[in-house]
PDB file of C-alpha atoms and ligand atoms in Angstrom:
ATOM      1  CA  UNK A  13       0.000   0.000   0.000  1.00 63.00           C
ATOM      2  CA  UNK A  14       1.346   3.107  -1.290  1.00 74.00           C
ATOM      3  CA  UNK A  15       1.449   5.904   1.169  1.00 91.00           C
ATOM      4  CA  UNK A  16      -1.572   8.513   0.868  1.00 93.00           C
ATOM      5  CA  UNK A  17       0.826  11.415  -0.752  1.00 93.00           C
ATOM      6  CA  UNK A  18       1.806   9.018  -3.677  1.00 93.00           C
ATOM      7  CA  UNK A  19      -2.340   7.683  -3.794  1.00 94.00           C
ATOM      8  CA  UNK A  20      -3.058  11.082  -4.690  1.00 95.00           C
ATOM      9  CA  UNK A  21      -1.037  11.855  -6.979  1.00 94.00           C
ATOM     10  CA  UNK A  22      -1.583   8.200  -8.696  1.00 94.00           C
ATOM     11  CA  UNK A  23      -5.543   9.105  -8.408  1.00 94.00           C
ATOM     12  CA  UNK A  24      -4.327  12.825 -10.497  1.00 94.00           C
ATOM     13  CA  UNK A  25      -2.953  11.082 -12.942  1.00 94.00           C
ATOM     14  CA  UNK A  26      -5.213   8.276 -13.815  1.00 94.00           C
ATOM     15  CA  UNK A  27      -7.902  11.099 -14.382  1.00 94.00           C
ATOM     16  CA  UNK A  28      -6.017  12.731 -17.609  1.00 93.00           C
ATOM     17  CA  UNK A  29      -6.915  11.495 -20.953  1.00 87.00           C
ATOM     18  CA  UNK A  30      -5.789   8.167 -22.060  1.00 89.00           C
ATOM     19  CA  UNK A  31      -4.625   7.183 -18.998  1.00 90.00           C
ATOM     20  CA  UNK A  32      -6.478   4.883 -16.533  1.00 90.00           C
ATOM     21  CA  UNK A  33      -5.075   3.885 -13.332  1.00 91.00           C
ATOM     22  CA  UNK A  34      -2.624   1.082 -14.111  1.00 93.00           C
ATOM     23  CA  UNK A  35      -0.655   3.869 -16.406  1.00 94.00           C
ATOM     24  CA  UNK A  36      -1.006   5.897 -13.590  1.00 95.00           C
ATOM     25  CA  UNK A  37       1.037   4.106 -11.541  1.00 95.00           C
ATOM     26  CA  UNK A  38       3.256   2.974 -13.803  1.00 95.00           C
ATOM     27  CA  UNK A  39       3.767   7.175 -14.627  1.00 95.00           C
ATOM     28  CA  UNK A  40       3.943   7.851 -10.811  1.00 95.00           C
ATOM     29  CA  UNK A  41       6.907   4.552 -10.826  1.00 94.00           C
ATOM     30  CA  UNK A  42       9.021   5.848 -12.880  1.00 95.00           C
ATOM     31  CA  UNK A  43       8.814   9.212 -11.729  1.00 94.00           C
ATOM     32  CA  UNK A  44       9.997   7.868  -8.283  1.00 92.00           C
ATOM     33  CA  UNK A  45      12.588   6.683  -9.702  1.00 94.00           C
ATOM     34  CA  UNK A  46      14.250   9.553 -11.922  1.00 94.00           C
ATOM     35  CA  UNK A  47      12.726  11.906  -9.091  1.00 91.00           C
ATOM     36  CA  UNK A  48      15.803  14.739  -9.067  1.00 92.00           C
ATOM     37  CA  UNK A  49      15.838  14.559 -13.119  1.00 92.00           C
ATOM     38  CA  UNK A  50      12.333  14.271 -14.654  1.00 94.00           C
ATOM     39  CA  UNK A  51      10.002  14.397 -11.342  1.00 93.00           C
ATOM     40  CA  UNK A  52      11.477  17.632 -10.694  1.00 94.00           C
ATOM     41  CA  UNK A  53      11.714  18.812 -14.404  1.00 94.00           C
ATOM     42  CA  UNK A  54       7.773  17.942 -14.615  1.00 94.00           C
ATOM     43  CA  UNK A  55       6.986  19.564 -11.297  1.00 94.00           C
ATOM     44  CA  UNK A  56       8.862  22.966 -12.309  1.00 94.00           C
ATOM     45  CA  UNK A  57       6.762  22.963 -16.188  1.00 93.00           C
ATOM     46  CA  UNK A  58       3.247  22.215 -14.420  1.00 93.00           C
ATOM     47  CA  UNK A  59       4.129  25.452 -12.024  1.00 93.00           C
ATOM     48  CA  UNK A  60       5.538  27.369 -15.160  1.00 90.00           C
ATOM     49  CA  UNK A  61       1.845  26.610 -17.168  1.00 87.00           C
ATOM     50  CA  UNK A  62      -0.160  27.321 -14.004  1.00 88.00           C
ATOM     51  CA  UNK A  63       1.752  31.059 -13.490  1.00 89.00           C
ATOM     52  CA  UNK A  64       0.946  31.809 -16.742  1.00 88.00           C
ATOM     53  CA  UNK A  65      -1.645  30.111 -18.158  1.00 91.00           C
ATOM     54  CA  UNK A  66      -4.423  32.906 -19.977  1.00 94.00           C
ATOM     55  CA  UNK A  67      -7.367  32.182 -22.268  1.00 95.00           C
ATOM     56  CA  UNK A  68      -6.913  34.815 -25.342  1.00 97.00           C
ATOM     57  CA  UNK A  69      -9.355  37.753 -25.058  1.00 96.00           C
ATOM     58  CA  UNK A  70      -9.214  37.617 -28.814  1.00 96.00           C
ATOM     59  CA  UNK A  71      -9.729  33.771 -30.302  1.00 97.00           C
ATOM     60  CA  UNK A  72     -10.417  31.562 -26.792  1.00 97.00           C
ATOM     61  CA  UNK A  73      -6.966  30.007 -27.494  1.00 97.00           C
ATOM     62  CA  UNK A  74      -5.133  28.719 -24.265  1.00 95.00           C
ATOM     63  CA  UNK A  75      -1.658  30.123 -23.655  1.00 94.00           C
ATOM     64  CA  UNK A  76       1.009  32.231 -21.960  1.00 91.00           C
ATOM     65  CA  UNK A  77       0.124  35.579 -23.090  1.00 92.00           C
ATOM     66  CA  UNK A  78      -3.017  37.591 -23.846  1.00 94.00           C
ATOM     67  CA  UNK A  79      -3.601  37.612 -26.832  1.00 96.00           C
ATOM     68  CA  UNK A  80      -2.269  34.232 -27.910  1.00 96.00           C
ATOM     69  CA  UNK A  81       0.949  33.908 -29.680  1.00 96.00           C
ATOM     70  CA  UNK A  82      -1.409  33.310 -32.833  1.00 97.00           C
ATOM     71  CA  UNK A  83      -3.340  36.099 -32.845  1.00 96.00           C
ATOM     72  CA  UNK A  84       0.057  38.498 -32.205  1.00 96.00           C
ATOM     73  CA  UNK A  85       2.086  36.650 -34.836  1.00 96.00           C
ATOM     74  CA  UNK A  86       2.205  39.558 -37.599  1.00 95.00           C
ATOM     75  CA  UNK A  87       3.265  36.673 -40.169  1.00 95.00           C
ATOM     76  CA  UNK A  88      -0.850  35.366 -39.796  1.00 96.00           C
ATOM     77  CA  UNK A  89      -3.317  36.207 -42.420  1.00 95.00           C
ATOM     78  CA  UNK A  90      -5.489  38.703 -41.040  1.00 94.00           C
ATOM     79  CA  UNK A  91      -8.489  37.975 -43.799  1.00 96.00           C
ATOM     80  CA  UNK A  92      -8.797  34.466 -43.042  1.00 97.00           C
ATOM     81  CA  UNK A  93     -10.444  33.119 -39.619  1.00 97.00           C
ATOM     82  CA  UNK A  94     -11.161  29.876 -38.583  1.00 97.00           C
ATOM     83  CA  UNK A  95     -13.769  28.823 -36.586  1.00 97.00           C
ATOM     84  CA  UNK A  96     -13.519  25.483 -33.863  1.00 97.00           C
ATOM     85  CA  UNK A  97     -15.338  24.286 -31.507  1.00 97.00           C
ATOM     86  CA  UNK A  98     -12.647  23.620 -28.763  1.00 96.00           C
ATOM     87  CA  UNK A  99      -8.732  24.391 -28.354  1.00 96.00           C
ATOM     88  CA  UNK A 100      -7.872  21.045 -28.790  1.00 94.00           C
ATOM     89  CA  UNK A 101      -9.116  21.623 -32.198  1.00 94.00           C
ATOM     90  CA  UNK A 102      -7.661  24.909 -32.766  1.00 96.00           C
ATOM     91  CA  UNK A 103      -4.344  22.760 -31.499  1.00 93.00           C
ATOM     92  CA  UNK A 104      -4.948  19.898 -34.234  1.00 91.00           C
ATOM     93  CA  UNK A 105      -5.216  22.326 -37.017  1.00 90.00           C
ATOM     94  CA  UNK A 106      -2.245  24.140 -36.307  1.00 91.00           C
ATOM     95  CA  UNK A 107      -0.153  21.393 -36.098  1.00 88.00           C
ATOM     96  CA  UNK A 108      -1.142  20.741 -39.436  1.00 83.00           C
ATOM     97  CA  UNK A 109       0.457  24.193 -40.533  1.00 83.00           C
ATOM     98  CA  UNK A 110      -1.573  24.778 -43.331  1.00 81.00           C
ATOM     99  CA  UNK A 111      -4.093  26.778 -42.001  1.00 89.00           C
ATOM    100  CA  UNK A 112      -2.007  30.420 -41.677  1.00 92.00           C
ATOM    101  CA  UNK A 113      -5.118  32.889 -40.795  1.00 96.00           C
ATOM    102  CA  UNK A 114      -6.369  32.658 -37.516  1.00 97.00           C
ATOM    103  CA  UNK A 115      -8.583  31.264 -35.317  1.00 98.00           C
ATOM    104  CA  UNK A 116     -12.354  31.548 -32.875  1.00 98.00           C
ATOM    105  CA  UNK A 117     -12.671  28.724 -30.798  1.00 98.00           C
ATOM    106  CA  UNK A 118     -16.965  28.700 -29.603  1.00 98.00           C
ATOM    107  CA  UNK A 119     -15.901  26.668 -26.664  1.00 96.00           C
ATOM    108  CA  UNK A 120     -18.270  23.809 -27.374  1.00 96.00           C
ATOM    109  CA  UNK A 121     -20.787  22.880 -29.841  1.00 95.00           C
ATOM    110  CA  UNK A 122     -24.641  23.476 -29.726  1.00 96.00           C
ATOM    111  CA  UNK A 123     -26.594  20.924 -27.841  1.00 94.00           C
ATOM    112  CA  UNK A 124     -30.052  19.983 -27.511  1.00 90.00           C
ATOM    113  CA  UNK A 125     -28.979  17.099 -25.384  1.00 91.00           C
ATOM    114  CA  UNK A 126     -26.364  18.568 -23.295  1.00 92.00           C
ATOM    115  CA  UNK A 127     -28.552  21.938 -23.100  1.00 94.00           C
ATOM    116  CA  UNK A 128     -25.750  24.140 -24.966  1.00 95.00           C
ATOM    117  CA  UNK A 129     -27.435  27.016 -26.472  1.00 96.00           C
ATOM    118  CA  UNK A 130     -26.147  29.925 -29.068  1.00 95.00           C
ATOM    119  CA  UNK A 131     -25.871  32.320 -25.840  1.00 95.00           C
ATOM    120  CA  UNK A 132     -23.623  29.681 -24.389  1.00 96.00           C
ATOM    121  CA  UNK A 133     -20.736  29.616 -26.981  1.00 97.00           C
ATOM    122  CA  UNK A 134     -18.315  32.457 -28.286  1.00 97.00           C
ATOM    123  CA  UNK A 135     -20.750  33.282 -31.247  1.00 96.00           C
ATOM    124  CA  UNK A 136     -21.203  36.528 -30.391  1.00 96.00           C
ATOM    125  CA  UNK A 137     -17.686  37.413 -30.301  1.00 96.00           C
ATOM    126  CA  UNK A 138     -17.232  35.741 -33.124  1.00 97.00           C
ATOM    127  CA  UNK A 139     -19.907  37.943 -34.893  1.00 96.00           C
ATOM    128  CA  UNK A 140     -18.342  41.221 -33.334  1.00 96.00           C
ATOM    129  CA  UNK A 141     -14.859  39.910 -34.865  1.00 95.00           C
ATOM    130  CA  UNK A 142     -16.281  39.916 -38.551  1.00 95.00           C
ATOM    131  CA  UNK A 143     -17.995  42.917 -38.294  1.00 93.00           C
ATOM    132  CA  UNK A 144     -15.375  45.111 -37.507  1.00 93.00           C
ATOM    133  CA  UNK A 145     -14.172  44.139 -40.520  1.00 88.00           C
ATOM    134  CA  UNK A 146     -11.097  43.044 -42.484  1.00 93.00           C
ATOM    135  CA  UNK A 147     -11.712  39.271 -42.854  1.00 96.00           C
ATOM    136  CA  UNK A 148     -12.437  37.686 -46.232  1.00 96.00           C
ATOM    137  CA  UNK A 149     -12.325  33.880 -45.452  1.00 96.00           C
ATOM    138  CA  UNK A 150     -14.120  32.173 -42.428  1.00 97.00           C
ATOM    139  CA  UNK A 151     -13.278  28.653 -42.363  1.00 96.00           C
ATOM    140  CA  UNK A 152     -16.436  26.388 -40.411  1.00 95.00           C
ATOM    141  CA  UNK A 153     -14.036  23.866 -39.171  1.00 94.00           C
ATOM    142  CA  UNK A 154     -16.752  21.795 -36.975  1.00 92.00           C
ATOM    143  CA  UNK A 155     -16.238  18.451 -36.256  1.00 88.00           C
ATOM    144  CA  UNK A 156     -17.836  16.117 -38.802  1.00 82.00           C
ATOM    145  CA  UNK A 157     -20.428  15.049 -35.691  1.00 85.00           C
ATOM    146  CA  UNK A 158     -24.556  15.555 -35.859  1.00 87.00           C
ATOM    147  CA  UNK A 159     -24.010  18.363 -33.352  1.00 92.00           C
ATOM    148  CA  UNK A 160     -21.040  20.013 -34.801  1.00 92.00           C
ATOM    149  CA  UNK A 161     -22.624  20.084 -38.187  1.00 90.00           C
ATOM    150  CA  UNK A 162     -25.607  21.654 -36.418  1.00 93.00           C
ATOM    151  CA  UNK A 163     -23.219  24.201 -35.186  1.00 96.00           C
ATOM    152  CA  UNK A 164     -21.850  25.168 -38.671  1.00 94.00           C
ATOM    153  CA  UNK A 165     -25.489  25.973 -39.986  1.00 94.00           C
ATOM    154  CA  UNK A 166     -26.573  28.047 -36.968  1.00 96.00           C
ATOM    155  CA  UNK A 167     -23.053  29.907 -38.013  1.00 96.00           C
ATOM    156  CA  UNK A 168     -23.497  29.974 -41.774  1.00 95.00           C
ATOM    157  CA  UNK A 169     -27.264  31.349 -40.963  1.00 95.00           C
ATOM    158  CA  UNK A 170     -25.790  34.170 -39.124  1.00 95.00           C
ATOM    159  CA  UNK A 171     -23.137  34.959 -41.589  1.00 94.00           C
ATOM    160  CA  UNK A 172     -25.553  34.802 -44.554  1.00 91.00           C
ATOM    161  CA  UNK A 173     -25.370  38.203 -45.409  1.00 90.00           C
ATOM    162  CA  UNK A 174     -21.743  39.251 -44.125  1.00 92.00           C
ATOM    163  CA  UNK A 175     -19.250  39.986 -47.015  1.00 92.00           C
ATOM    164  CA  UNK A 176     -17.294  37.237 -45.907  1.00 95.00           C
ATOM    165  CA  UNK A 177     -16.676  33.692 -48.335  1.00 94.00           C
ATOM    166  CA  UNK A 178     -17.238  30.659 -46.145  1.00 94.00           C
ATOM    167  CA  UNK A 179     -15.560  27.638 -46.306  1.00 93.00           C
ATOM    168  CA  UNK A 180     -15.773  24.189 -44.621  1.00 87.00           C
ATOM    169  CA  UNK A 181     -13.150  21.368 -44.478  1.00 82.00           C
ATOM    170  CA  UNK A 182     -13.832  19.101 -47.037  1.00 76.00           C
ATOM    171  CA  UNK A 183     -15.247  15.419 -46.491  1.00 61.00           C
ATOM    172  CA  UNK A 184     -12.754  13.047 -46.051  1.00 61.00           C
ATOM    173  CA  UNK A 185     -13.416  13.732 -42.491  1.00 60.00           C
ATOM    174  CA  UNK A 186     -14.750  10.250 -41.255  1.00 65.00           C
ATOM    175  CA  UNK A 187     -18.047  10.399 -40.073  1.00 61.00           C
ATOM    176  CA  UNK A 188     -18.489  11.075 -36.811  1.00 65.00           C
ATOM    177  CA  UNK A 189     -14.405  12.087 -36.854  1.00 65.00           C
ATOM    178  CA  UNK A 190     -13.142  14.063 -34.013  1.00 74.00           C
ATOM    179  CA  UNK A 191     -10.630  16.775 -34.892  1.00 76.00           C
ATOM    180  CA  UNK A 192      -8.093  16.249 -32.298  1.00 78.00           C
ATOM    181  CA  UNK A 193      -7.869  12.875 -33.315  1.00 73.00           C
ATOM    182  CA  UNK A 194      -7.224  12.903 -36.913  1.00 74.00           C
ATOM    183  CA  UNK A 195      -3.477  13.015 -38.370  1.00 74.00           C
ATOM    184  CA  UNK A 196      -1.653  15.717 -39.720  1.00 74.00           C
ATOM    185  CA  UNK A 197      -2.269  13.826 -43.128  1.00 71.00           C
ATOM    186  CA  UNK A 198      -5.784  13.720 -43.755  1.00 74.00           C
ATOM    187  CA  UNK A 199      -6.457  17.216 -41.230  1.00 77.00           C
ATOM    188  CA  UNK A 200      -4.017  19.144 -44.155  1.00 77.00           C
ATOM    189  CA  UNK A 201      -5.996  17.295 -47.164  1.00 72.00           C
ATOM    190  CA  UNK A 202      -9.036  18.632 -45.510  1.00 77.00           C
ATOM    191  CA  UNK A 203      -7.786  22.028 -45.216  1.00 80.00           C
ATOM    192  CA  UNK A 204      -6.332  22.096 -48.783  1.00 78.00           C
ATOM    193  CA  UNK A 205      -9.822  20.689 -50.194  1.00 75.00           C
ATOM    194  CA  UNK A 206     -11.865  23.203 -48.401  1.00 83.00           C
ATOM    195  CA  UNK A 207     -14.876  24.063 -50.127  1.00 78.00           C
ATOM    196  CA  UNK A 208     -17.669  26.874 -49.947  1.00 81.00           C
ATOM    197  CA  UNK A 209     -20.511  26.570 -47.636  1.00 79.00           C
ATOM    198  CA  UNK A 210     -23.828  26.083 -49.332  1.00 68.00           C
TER     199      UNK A 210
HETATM  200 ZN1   ZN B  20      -5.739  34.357 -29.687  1.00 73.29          ZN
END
């Protein structure tokens, strides 16, 4: 029996993604046992993120500075914005480095089920982005789910008459496909295929 300190952080780490509790304790092993190299080095990075952890003011993004390193980096297309429903998204896409406007992440995706409304997303701040003008592209990248396709026609609707092309990812997407957990390979073919929203 492991003593309660080391329980605790075993139950901390068997509640992130993709890990259950038997990786858990295998993580919190081998931790023990490089505990002045990586233990410490892990330790020090989860303090750095917490310091200085913001959401952007500007896209939702999660990162050290407000705004995001995205929406300061002068190098981004200013015309072309791309719309997510969650950071992890905004995260996949990026990696995929094909995408070089920037990006509005809603924070979610419209519910009946889960009772997530229009009022509960960033879709007014989206709306307040494109009016003040200056962007030519908006990019609908939902996920290719019932409820994030929902969310790209309650967008479109509102955009309707906004001087403003919109584009979705192209299919490709599997069915049902969550962003995050596409590769790079077939997340850049979708990009590259885009195609208008009808
Ligand atoms: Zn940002």
């Amino acid at each position: 029996m492991a003593s309660q300190e080391i329980e605790t952080l075993t139950a901390a780490l068997a509640r992130l993604p993709g890990l259950g509790p038997r990786s858990a304790r295998r993580a919190v092993l081998w931790l023990i046992k490089r505990r002045e190299t990586s233990l410490v080095q892990l330790v020090e990075a989860l303090a750095a993120v917490r310091e200085s952890l913001v959401e952007c003011t500007v896209c939702g993004n999660v990162d050290t500075s407000d705004p995001c390193g995205i929406c300061r980096d002068p190098r981004r297309d200013q015309r072309a914005l791309c719309v997510v429903e969650e950071v992890a998204d905004l995260w996949a896409l990026d990696r995929a480095h094909l995408f070089t406007g920037r990006y509005h992440v809603l924070g979610g995706r419209l519910s009946a089920l889960d009772g997530v409304r229009p009022e509960d997303l960033a879709i007014d701040s989206l709306l307040a982005r494109i009016e003040e003008g200056g962007i030519d592209e908006v990019l609908l990248a939902m996920n290719a789910t019932l409820e994030g396709q929902t969310t790209a026609h309650y967008i479109a609707e509102k955009l309707e008459n906004k001087p403003v092309r919109l584009t979705q990812l192209a299919h490709g997407l599997p069915v049902g496909g969550e962003l995050d957990y596409l590769d790079e390979g077939t997340l850049a073919q979708a990009i590259r295929a885009r195609r208008p929203v009808v």
